[in-house]
Short mmCIF file of C-alpha atoms in Angstrom, two decimals:
data_model
loop_
_atom_site.label_atom_id
_atom_site.label_comp_id
_atom_site.label_asym_id
_atom_site.label_seq_id
_atom_site.Cartn_x
_atom_site.Cartn_y
_atom_site.Cartn_z
CA UNK A 1 -116.99 69.80 77.96
CA UNK A 2 -115.99 73.32 78.95
CA UNK A 3 -119.28 75.20 78.43
CA UNK A 4 -120.06 77.91 80.95
CA UNK A 5 -122.81 76.04 82.77
CA UNK A 6 -120.57 73.03 83.30
CA UNK A 7 -117.73 75.23 84.50
CA UNK A 8 -119.91 77.08 87.01
CA UNK A 9 -121.31 73.80 88.32
CA UNK A 10 -117.86 72.35 88.89
CA UNK A 11 -116.51 75.52 90.50
CA UNK A 12 -119.55 75.78 92.78
CA UNK A 13 -118.65 72.37 94.14
CA UNK A 14 -114.89 72.97 94.18
CA UNK A 15 -115.26 75.96 96.51
CA UNK A 16 -116.79 73.71 99.17
CA UNK A 17 -113.20 72.67 99.92
CA UNK A 18 -111.70 73.63 103.28
CA UNK A 19 -109.15 76.42 103.66
CA UNK A 20 -107.10 78.02 106.43
CA UNK A 21 -109.25 80.50 108.40
CA UNK A 22 -111.86 79.89 105.64
CA UNK A 23 -109.91 82.37 103.49
CA UNK A 24 -110.93 80.59 100.26
CA UNK A 25 -107.67 81.65 98.53
CA UNK A 26 -108.49 80.45 95.03
CA UNK A 27 -109.53 81.75 91.64
CA UNK A 28 -110.66 79.86 88.55
CA UNK A 29 -109.79 81.11 85.07
CA UNK A 30 -111.78 79.67 82.15
CA UNK A 31 -109.72 78.03 79.40
CA UNK A 32 -110.78 76.93 75.95
CA UNK A 33 -110.67 73.29 77.01
CA UNK A 34 -111.18 73.56 80.76
CA UNK A 35 -110.17 75.76 83.67
CA UNK A 36 -107.03 77.00 85.42
CA UNK A 37 -106.69 77.05 89.20
CA UNK A 38 -104.95 80.14 90.58
CA UNK A 39 -103.77 81.12 94.03
CA UNK A 40 -105.44 84.33 95.22
CA UNK A 41 -102.60 85.72 97.32
CA UNK A 42 -104.69 88.72 98.36
CA UNK A 43 -106.17 86.19 100.80
CA UNK A 44 -102.84 85.04 102.18
CA UNK A 45 -101.99 84.80 105.88
CA UNK A 46 -98.43 86.17 106.01
CA UNK A 47 -97.99 85.62 109.75
CA UNK A 48 -99.66 82.24 110.14
CA UNK A 49 -98.49 80.96 106.75
CA UNK A 50 -95.46 83.00 105.61
CA UNK A 51 -94.51 80.72 102.70
CA UNK A 52 -98.10 80.26 101.44
CA UNK A 53 -97.77 76.56 102.21
CA UNK A 54 -101.25 76.22 103.67
CA UNK A 55 -102.64 78.53 100.97
CA UNK A 56 -101.35 76.09 98.35
CA UNK A 57 -102.69 73.13 100.32
CA UNK A 58 -106.11 74.83 100.41
CA UNK A 59 -106.00 75.26 96.64
CA UNK A 60 -105.05 71.60 96.31
CA UNK A 61 -108.20 70.72 98.26
CA UNK A 62 -110.26 72.74 95.78
CA UNK A 63 -108.52 71.00 92.87
CA UNK A 64 -109.36 67.53 94.16
CA UNK A 65 -112.95 68.59 94.81
CA UNK A 66 -113.28 69.81 91.23
CA UNK A 67 -111.85 66.50 89.97
CA UNK A 68 -114.33 64.52 92.05
CA UNK A 69 -117.27 66.65 90.90
CA UNK A 70 -116.19 66.19 87.28
CA UNK A 71 -115.88 62.43 87.74
CA UNK A 72 -119.41 62.26 89.15
CA UNK A 73 -120.64 64.17 86.08
CA UNK A 74 -118.87 61.69 83.79
CA UNK A 75 -116.21 64.21 82.73
CA UNK A 76 -112.59 63.16 82.46
CA UNK A 77 -109.98 65.54 83.87
CA UNK A 78 -106.34 65.92 82.91
CA UNK A 79 -104.33 68.04 85.34
CA UNK A 80 -101.14 69.88 84.40
CA UNK A 81 -99.52 71.32 87.54
CA UNK A 82 -97.74 74.67 87.27
CA UNK A 83 -98.25 75.12 83.52
CA UNK A 84 -96.85 78.66 83.42
CA UNK A 85 -93.42 78.80 85.11
CA UNK A 86 -93.35 82.58 84.69
CA UNK A 87 -96.58 82.94 86.72
CA UNK A 88 -96.38 81.18 90.08
CA UNK A 89 -100.01 81.99 90.82
CA UNK A 90 -101.22 79.51 88.17
CA UNK A 91 -101.17 76.29 90.15
CA UNK A 92 -102.79 73.93 87.65
CA UNK A 93 -104.54 73.64 84.33
CA UNK A 94 -107.47 71.22 84.32
CA UNK A 95 -108.57 69.97 80.92
CA UNK A 96 -112.20 68.80 80.88
CA UNK A 97 -112.56 66.05 78.31
CA UNK A 98 -114.88 63.45 76.89
CA UNK A 99 -113.63 60.05 77.86
CA UNK A 100 -113.27 57.81 80.85
CA UNK A 101 -113.74 59.73 84.10
CA UNK A 102 -111.82 58.68 87.22
CA UNK A 103 -114.13 56.02 88.60
CA UNK A 104 -112.50 56.02 92.04
CA UNK A 105 -113.22 59.73 92.54
CA UNK A 106 -116.87 59.72 91.48
CA UNK A 107 -118.29 58.21 94.72
CA UNK A 108 -116.45 60.83 96.78
CA UNK A 109 -118.43 63.65 95.17
CA UNK A 110 -121.51 62.62 97.15
CA UNK A 111 -119.68 63.78 100.29
CA UNK A 112 -118.63 67.23 99.03
CA UNK A 113 -121.54 69.00 100.71
CA UNK A 114 -121.57 66.58 103.68
CA UNK A 115 -117.94 67.24 104.65
CA UNK A 116 -117.57 69.87 107.36
CA UNK A 117 -114.86 70.78 109.84
CA UNK A 118 -115.92 69.58 113.30
CA UNK A 119 -114.16 71.49 116.06
CA UNK A 120 -116.06 70.02 119.00
CA UNK A 121 -115.42 66.74 120.76
CA UNK A 122 -116.19 63.54 118.89
CA UNK A 123 -118.15 60.55 120.10
CA UNK A 124 -116.08 57.86 121.80
CA UNK A 125 -116.94 55.37 119.05
CA UNK A 126 -113.71 54.06 117.49
CA UNK A 127 -113.18 54.42 113.76
CA UNK A 128 -113.00 51.02 112.06
CA UNK A 129 -109.54 49.79 111.05
CA UNK A 130 -110.83 49.16 107.52
CA UNK A 131 -111.88 52.82 107.27
CA UNK A 132 -108.46 53.98 108.46
CA UNK A 133 -106.76 51.76 105.88
CA UNK A 134 -108.99 53.25 103.18
CA UNK A 135 -108.05 56.76 104.28
CA UNK A 136 -104.34 55.90 104.10
CA UNK A 137 -104.92 54.53 100.60
CA UNK A 138 -106.69 57.77 99.65
CA UNK A 139 -103.67 59.84 100.68
CA UNK A 140 -101.28 57.50 98.87
CA UNK A 141 -103.32 57.83 95.67
CA UNK A 142 -102.41 61.54 95.64
CA UNK A 143 -98.72 61.07 96.40
CA UNK A 144 -98.81 61.61 100.17
CA UNK A 145 -98.79 59.54 103.36
CA UNK A 146 -101.33 59.31 106.15
CA UNK A 147 -99.83 57.94 109.37
CA UNK A 148 -101.93 57.24 112.45
CA UNK A 149 -100.54 58.44 115.78
CA UNK A 150 -101.20 55.37 117.86
CA UNK A 151 -100.69 54.65 121.52
CA UNK A 152 -101.60 56.77 124.52
CA UNK A 153 -98.05 58.05 125.00
CA UNK A 154 -97.63 59.12 121.37
CA UNK A 155 -101.00 60.82 121.28
CA UNK A 156 -100.28 62.58 124.56
CA UNK A 157 -96.97 63.88 123.25
CA UNK A 158 -98.68 65.08 120.06
CA UNK A 159 -101.32 66.87 122.14
CA UNK A 160 -98.51 68.52 124.11
CA UNK A 161 -96.99 69.79 120.85
CA UNK A 162 -100.37 71.21 119.86
CA UNK A 163 -100.53 73.07 123.18
CA UNK A 164 -96.97 74.38 122.75
CA UNK A 165 -97.93 75.66 119.32
CA UNK A 166 -100.99 77.42 120.72
CA UNK A 167 -98.93 79.22 123.33
CA UNK A 168 -96.28 80.28 120.80
CA UNK A 169 -98.85 81.65 118.36
CA UNK A 170 -100.96 83.52 120.90
CA UNK A 171 -97.80 85.07 122.34
CA UNK A 172 -97.27 86.88 119.01
CA UNK A 173 -99.34 90.11 118.71
CA UNK A 174 -99.00 90.00 114.91
CA UNK A 175 -100.55 86.54 114.82
CA UNK A 176 -103.43 87.69 117.02
CA UNK A 177 -104.06 90.72 114.80
CA UNK A 178 -104.16 88.50 111.71
CA UNK A 179 -106.56 86.09 113.38
CA UNK A 180 -108.81 88.96 114.44
CA UNK A 181 -108.80 90.38 110.91
CA UNK A 182 -110.37 87.16 109.60
CA UNK A 183 -113.22 87.17 112.13
CA UNK A 184 -116.20 88.13 110.00
CA UNK A 185 -119.99 88.21 110.21
CA UNK A 186 -121.51 85.29 108.34
CA UNK A 187 -122.93 87.53 105.62
CA UNK A 188 -119.38 88.21 104.36
CA UNK A 189 -119.21 84.65 103.04
CA UNK A 190 -115.70 83.91 104.29
CA UNK A 191 -113.49 83.90 107.35
CA UNK A 192 -114.10 82.69 110.88
CA UNK A 193 -117.74 83.54 111.30
CA UNK A 194 -119.42 85.03 114.35
CA UNK A 195 -122.78 86.73 114.94
CA UNK A 196 -122.49 90.19 113.43
CA UNK A 197 -122.80 92.15 116.68
CA UNK A 198 -120.14 90.00 118.37
CA UNK A 199 -117.44 90.56 115.75
CA UNK A 200 -116.01 93.91 116.96
CA UNK A 201 -115.84 92.73 120.57
CA UNK A 202 -114.26 89.40 119.64
CA UNK A 203 -111.71 91.12 117.42
CA UNK A 204 -110.76 93.53 120.21
CA UNK A 205 -110.35 90.72 122.74
CA UNK A 206 -108.24 88.58 120.39
CA UNK A 207 -106.00 91.50 119.42
CA UNK A 208 -105.53 92.66 122.99
CA UNK A 209 -105.10 89.56 125.13
CA UNK A 210 -102.79 86.56 125.04
CA UNK A 211 -105.23 83.71 125.68
CA UNK A 212 -102.72 81.04 124.73
CA UNK A 213 -102.81 79.28 128.09
CA UNK A 214 -106.54 78.65 128.01
CA UNK A 215 -106.61 77.75 124.32
CA UNK A 216 -103.67 75.38 124.81
CA UNK A 217 -105.39 73.57 127.69
CA UNK A 218 -108.60 73.17 125.69
CA UNK A 219 -106.87 71.99 122.52
CA UNK A 220 -104.66 69.56 124.43
CA UNK A 221 -107.73 67.98 126.00
CA UNK A 222 -109.58 67.74 122.68
CA UNK A 223 -106.55 66.33 120.89
CA UNK A 224 -105.71 63.72 123.50
CA UNK A 225 -109.28 62.40 123.60
CA UNK A 226 -109.96 62.28 119.86
CA UNK A 227 -110.63 58.79 118.47
CA UNK A 228 -107.97 59.24 115.78
CA UNK A 229 -105.00 61.53 115.27
CA UNK A 230 -103.28 61.28 111.90
CA UNK A 231 -100.51 63.09 110.05
CA UNK A 232 -100.38 63.81 106.32
CA UNK A 233 -96.82 64.11 105.04
CA UNK A 234 -95.13 64.40 101.66
CA UNK A 235 -91.73 63.24 100.37
CA UNK A 236 -90.38 66.78 100.10
CA UNK A 237 -91.51 70.28 101.05
CA UNK A 238 -91.80 72.25 97.82
CA UNK A 239 -94.81 73.89 96.25
CA UNK A 240 -95.59 70.74 94.28
CA UNK A 241 -95.68 68.76 97.52
CA UNK A 242 -98.04 71.31 99.03
CA UNK A 243 -100.43 71.04 96.09
CA UNK A 244 -100.29 67.24 96.35
CA UNK A 245 -100.86 67.43 100.11
CA UNK A 246 -104.02 69.45 99.53
CA UNK A 247 -105.38 66.93 97.07
CA UNK A 248 -104.50 64.11 99.45
CA UNK A 249 -106.13 65.93 102.36
CA UNK A 250 -109.41 66.47 100.54
CA UNK A 251 -109.45 62.93 99.20
CA UNK A 252 -109.02 61.69 102.78
CA UNK A 253 -111.71 64.05 104.09
CA UNK A 254 -114.24 63.05 101.44
CA UNK A 255 -113.52 59.34 101.88
CA UNK A 256 -114.01 59.83 105.62
CA UNK A 257 -117.25 61.76 105.19
CA UNK A 258 -118.67 58.95 103.04
CA UNK A 259 -118.34 56.79 106.19
CA UNK A 260 -119.81 59.45 108.48
CA UNK A 261 -116.40 60.46 109.84
CA UNK A 262 -115.50 64.15 110.11
CA UNK A 263 -112.25 65.92 110.93
CA UNK A 264 -110.64 69.08 112.18
CA UNK A 265 -107.07 70.34 112.19
CA UNK A 266 -104.35 70.53 114.82
CA UNK A 267 -101.76 72.23 112.66
CA UNK A 268 -100.14 74.37 115.34
CA UNK A 269 -97.03 72.12 115.60
CA UNK A 270 -96.58 72.40 111.84
CA UNK A 271 -97.20 76.14 111.67
CA UNK A 272 -94.61 76.77 114.40
CA UNK A 273 -91.37 75.93 112.61
CA UNK A 274 -89.46 74.79 115.69
CA UNK A 275 -92.08 72.13 116.47
CA UNK A 276 -92.49 70.67 113.00
CA UNK A 277 -89.48 68.29 113.05
CA UNK A 278 -90.50 67.03 116.49
CA UNK A 279 -93.94 66.12 115.20
CA UNK A 280 -92.47 64.27 112.22
CA UNK A 281 -90.18 62.24 114.47
CA UNK A 282 -93.03 61.47 116.84
CA UNK A 283 -95.21 60.14 114.03
CA UNK A 284 -92.33 58.18 112.52
CA UNK A 285 -93.22 59.63 109.14
CA UNK A 286 -90.46 60.25 106.61
CA UNK A 287 -90.58 63.47 104.64
CA UNK A 288 -92.30 66.72 105.54
CA UNK A 289 -95.30 66.95 107.91
CA UNK A 290 -98.08 68.94 106.24
CA UNK A 291 -101.39 68.46 108.09
CA UNK A 292 -102.23 67.07 111.53
CA UNK A 293 -105.82 65.80 111.73
CA UNK A 294 -108.19 64.58 114.37
CA UNK A 295 -110.98 62.35 113.13
CA UNK A 296 -114.10 60.78 114.57
CA UNK A 297 -117.86 60.64 114.55
CA UNK A 298 -119.51 63.97 115.42
CA UNK A 299 -122.04 63.92 118.23
CA UNK A 300 -124.03 66.56 116.36
CA UNK A 301 -124.10 67.66 112.75
CA UNK A 302 -121.52 70.40 112.13
CA UNK A 303 -122.88 73.58 110.59
CA UNK A 304 -121.37 74.46 107.20
CA UNK A 305 -119.06 77.43 106.92
CA UNK A 306 -120.16 80.09 104.41
CA UNK A 307 -118.71 80.42 100.93
CA UNK A 308 -118.35 83.33 98.55
CA UNK A 309 -120.53 83.35 95.41
CA UNK A 310 -119.15 81.54 92.38
CA UNK A 311 -119.17 84.86 90.52
CA UNK A 312 -116.44 86.14 92.86
CA UNK A 313 -114.02 83.29 92.20
CA UNK A 314 -114.29 82.93 88.41
CA UNK A 315 -111.81 85.28 86.77
CA UNK A 316 -113.26 86.37 83.41
#
């Protein structure tokens, strides 16, 4: 089950996974019986993500996407996390086998191309309780928790933490330079895309000016008025937890997209270390906060972010 055409098909779908700043920090190495998933640390964000936590979560998203695509194709997958202790870049080996595919993952593959990050306001339509329970079950299936932040007071306090995180990040010139460096024209196939002629101006503005106050006000408003805010957390905070969090995140996102629900991220209170424990206490979630989501029904179809060609992410 590991012929080249099958491998390229699965990788082409795996790279539709989300990643921080659309860095796409993954590589796939063909194996005799499958494929290895590697972290591409050349695409790391050392200021925004100094421990490569979000990088590993992004790779976990790609891993779950590959598993779902394989299940849809009737291929069984057997995942061995961290198979080479001497090489920390090898995050997982995925054996592709004849046999019984994971039936629960197969229906999620239909949403791989439909899932997009939606950064605008959502419709006011509430998300059904049954859908939210299914999303919590999806996270649990991958060894994580999904806790809803319920109540106006709790959601308001969470939105305040998001705004505090915005101000702290924008106050750091190194963070602004890193953000600007990942502003790319769409033809590059990665990064935070802008029309080509706008990129140099946008980069200059972001590098030069602390716009944290305005960004914080906007994000606080969007967060507080989102139909759902939810926190993904894991029992501990090691690299294995990060990989599991990524798989849980993508399983949640695909299960949501099947129901027409999209998401975006409010990770500022997790990225700013001083705010992370406060968010965990607010959500009442044991363990380590990993991803803060807002979910709802988009008023308009989100446009897909670009991806690099498969040939650039398969390491021959």
